[in-house]
Coordinates of N, CA and C in Angstrom, one line a residue:
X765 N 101.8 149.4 113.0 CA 102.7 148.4 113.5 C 102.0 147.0 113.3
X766 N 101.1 147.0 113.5 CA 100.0 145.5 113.5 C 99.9 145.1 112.0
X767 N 99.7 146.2 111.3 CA 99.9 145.5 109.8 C 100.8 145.5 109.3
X768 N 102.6 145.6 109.7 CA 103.7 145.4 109.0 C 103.6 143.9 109.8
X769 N 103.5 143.6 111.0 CA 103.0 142.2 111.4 C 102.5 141.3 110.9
X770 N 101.7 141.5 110.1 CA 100.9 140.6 109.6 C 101.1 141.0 108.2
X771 N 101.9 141.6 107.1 CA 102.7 140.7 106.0 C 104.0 140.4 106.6
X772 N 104.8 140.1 107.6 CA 105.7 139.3 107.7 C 105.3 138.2 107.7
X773 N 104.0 137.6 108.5 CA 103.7 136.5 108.6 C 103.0 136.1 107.1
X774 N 102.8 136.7 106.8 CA 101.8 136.4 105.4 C 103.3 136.2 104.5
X775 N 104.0 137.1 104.4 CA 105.4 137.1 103.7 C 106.1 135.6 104.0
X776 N 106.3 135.0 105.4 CA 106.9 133.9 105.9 C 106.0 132.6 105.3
X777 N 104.6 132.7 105.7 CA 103.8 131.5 104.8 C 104.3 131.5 103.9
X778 N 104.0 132.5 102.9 CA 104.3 132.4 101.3 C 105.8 131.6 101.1
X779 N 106.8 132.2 101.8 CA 107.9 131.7 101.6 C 107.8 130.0 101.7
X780 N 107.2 129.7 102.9 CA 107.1 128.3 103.7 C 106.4 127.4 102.5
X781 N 105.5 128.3 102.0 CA 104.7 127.2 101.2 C 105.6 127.0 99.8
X782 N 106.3 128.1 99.2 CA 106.9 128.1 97.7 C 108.4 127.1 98.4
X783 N 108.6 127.4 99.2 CA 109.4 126.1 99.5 C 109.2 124.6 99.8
X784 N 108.3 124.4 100.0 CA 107.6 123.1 100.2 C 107.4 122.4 98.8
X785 N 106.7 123.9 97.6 CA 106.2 123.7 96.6 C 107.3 123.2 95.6
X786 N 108.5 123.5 95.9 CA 109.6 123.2 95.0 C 110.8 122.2 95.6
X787 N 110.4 121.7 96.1 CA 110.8 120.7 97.0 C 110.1 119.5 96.6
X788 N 108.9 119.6 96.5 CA 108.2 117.9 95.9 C 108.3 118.0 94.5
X789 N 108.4 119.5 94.1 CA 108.8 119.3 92.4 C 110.3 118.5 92.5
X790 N 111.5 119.5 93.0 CA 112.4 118.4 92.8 C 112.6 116.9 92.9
X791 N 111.8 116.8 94.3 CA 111.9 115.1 94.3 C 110.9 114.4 93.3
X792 N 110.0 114.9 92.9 CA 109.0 114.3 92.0 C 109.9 114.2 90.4
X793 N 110.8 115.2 90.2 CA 111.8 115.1 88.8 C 113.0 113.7 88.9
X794 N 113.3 113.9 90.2 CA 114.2 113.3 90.5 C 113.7 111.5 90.5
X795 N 112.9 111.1 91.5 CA 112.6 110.3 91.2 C 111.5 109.7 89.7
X796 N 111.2 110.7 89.0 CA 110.8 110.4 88.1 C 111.7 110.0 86.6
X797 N 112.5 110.8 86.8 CA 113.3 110.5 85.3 C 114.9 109.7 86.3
X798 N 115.1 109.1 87.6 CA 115.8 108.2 87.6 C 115.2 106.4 88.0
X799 N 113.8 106.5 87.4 CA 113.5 105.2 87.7 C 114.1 103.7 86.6
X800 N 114.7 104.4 85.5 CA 115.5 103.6 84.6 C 116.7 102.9 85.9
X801 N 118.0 104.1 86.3 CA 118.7 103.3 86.8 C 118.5 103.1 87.6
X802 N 117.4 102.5 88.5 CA 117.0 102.0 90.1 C 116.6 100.7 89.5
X803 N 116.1 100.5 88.5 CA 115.0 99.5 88.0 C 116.0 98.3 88.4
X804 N 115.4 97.1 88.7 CA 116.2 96.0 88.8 C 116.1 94.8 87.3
X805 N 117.5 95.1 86.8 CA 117.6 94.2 85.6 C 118.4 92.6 85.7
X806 N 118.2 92.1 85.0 CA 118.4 91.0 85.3 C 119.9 90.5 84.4
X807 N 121.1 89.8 84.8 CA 122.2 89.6 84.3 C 122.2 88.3 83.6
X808 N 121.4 87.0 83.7 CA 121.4 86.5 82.9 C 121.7 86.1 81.4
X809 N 121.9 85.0 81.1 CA 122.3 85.3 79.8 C 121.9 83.7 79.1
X810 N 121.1 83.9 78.2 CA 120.5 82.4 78.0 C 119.4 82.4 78.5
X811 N 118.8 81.2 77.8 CA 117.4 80.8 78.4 C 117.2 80.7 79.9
X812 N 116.1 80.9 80.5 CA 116.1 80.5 82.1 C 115.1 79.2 81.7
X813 N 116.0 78.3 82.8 CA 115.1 76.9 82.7 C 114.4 76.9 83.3
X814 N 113.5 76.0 83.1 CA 111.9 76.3 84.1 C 112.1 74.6 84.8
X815 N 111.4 75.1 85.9 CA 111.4 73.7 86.7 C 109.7 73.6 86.8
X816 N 109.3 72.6 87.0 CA 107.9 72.1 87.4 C 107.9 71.3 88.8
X817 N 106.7 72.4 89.7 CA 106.7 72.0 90.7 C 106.3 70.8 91.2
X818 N 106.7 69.7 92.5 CA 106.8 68.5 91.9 C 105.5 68.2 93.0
X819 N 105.2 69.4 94.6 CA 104.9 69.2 95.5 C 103.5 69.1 95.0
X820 N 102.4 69.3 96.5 CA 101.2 69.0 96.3 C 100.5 70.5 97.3
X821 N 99.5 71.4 96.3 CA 99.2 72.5 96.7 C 98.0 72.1 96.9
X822 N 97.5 72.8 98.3 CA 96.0 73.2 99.3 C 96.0 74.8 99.1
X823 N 94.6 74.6 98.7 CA 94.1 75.9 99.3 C 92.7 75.9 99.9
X824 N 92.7 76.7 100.8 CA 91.2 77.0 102.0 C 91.1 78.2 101.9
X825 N 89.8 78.3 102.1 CA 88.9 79.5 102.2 C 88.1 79.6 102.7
X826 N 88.0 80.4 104.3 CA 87.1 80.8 105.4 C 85.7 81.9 104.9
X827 N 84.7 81.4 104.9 CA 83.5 82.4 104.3 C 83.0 82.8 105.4
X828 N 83.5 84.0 105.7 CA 83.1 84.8 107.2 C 81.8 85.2 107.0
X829 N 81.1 85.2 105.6 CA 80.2 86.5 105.4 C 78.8 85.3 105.5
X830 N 79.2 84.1 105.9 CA 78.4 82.7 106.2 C 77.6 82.8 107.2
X831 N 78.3 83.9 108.1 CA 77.6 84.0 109.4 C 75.9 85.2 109.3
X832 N 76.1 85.8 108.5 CA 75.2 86.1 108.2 C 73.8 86.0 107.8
X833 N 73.5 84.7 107.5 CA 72.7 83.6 107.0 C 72.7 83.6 105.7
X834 N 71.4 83.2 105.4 CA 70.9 83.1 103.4 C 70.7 84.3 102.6
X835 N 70.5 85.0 103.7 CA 70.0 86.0 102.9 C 70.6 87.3 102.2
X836 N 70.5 87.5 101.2 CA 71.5 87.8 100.0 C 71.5 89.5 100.6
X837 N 73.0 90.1 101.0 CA 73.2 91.3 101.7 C 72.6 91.2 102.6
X838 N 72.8 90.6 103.6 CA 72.1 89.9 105.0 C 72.9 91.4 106.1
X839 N 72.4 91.3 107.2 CA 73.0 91.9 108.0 C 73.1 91.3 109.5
X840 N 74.7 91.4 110.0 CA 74.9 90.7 111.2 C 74.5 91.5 112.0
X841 N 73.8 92.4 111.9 CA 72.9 93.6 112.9 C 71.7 93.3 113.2
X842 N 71.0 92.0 113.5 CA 69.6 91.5 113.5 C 69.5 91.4 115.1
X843 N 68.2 90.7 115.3 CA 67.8 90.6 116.6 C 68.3 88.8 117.1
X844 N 68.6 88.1 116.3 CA 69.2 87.1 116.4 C 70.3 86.9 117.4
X845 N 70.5 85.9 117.9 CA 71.1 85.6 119.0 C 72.7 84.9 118.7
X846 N 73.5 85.3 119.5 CA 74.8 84.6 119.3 C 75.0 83.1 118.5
X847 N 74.2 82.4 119.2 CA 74.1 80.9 119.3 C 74.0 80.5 117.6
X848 N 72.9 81.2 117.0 CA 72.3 81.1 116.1 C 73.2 81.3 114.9
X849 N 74.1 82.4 115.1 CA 75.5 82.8 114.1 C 76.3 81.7 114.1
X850 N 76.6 81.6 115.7 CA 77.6 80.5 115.7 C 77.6 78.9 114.9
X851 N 75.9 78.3 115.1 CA 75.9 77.2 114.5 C 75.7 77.4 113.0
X852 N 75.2 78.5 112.1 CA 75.6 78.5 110.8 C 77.2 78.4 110.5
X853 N 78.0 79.4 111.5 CA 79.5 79.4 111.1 C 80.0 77.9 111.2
X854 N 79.6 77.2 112.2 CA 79.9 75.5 112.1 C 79.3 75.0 111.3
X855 N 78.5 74.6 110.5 CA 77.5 74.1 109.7 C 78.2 74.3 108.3

């Protein structure tokens, strides 16, 4: 009794898994050979004109890794004191 028990469940995995297994195959075919018509194409016709931007671009950059001091692969795990991080990060 105990071992017709245990191939149903062994029988039920196997099923559970060969179904799982052919299930990401299908979706894997499916979305594989329909990525043509999903693709987003463009209706245009003619040159696209280009505009030149006329505004005025900023860029900043915060160097967190400043807090660490000079020292090249420094670590913020020192005996160093709060204060001490803080006025390099201002500096």
């Amino acid at each position: 009794m105990e071992m017709k028990k245990k191939r149903r469940i062994l029988k039920a995995i196997i099923l559970l898994l060969a179904s799982i297994i052919l299930i990401c195959l299908f979706w894997h075919g499916k979305t594989r050979y329909s990525w043509k018509k999903d693709a987003i194409t463009s209706s245009v016709i003619g040159p696209i004109q280009e505009t030149v931007f006329q505004g005025e671009l900023r860029v900043g950059a915060f160097n967190i890794a400043h807090g660490r001091g000079a020292a090249v692969g420094g670590s913020n795990w020192t005996d160093e004191g709060l204060e001490e991080r803080l006025d390099r990060l201002h500096a």
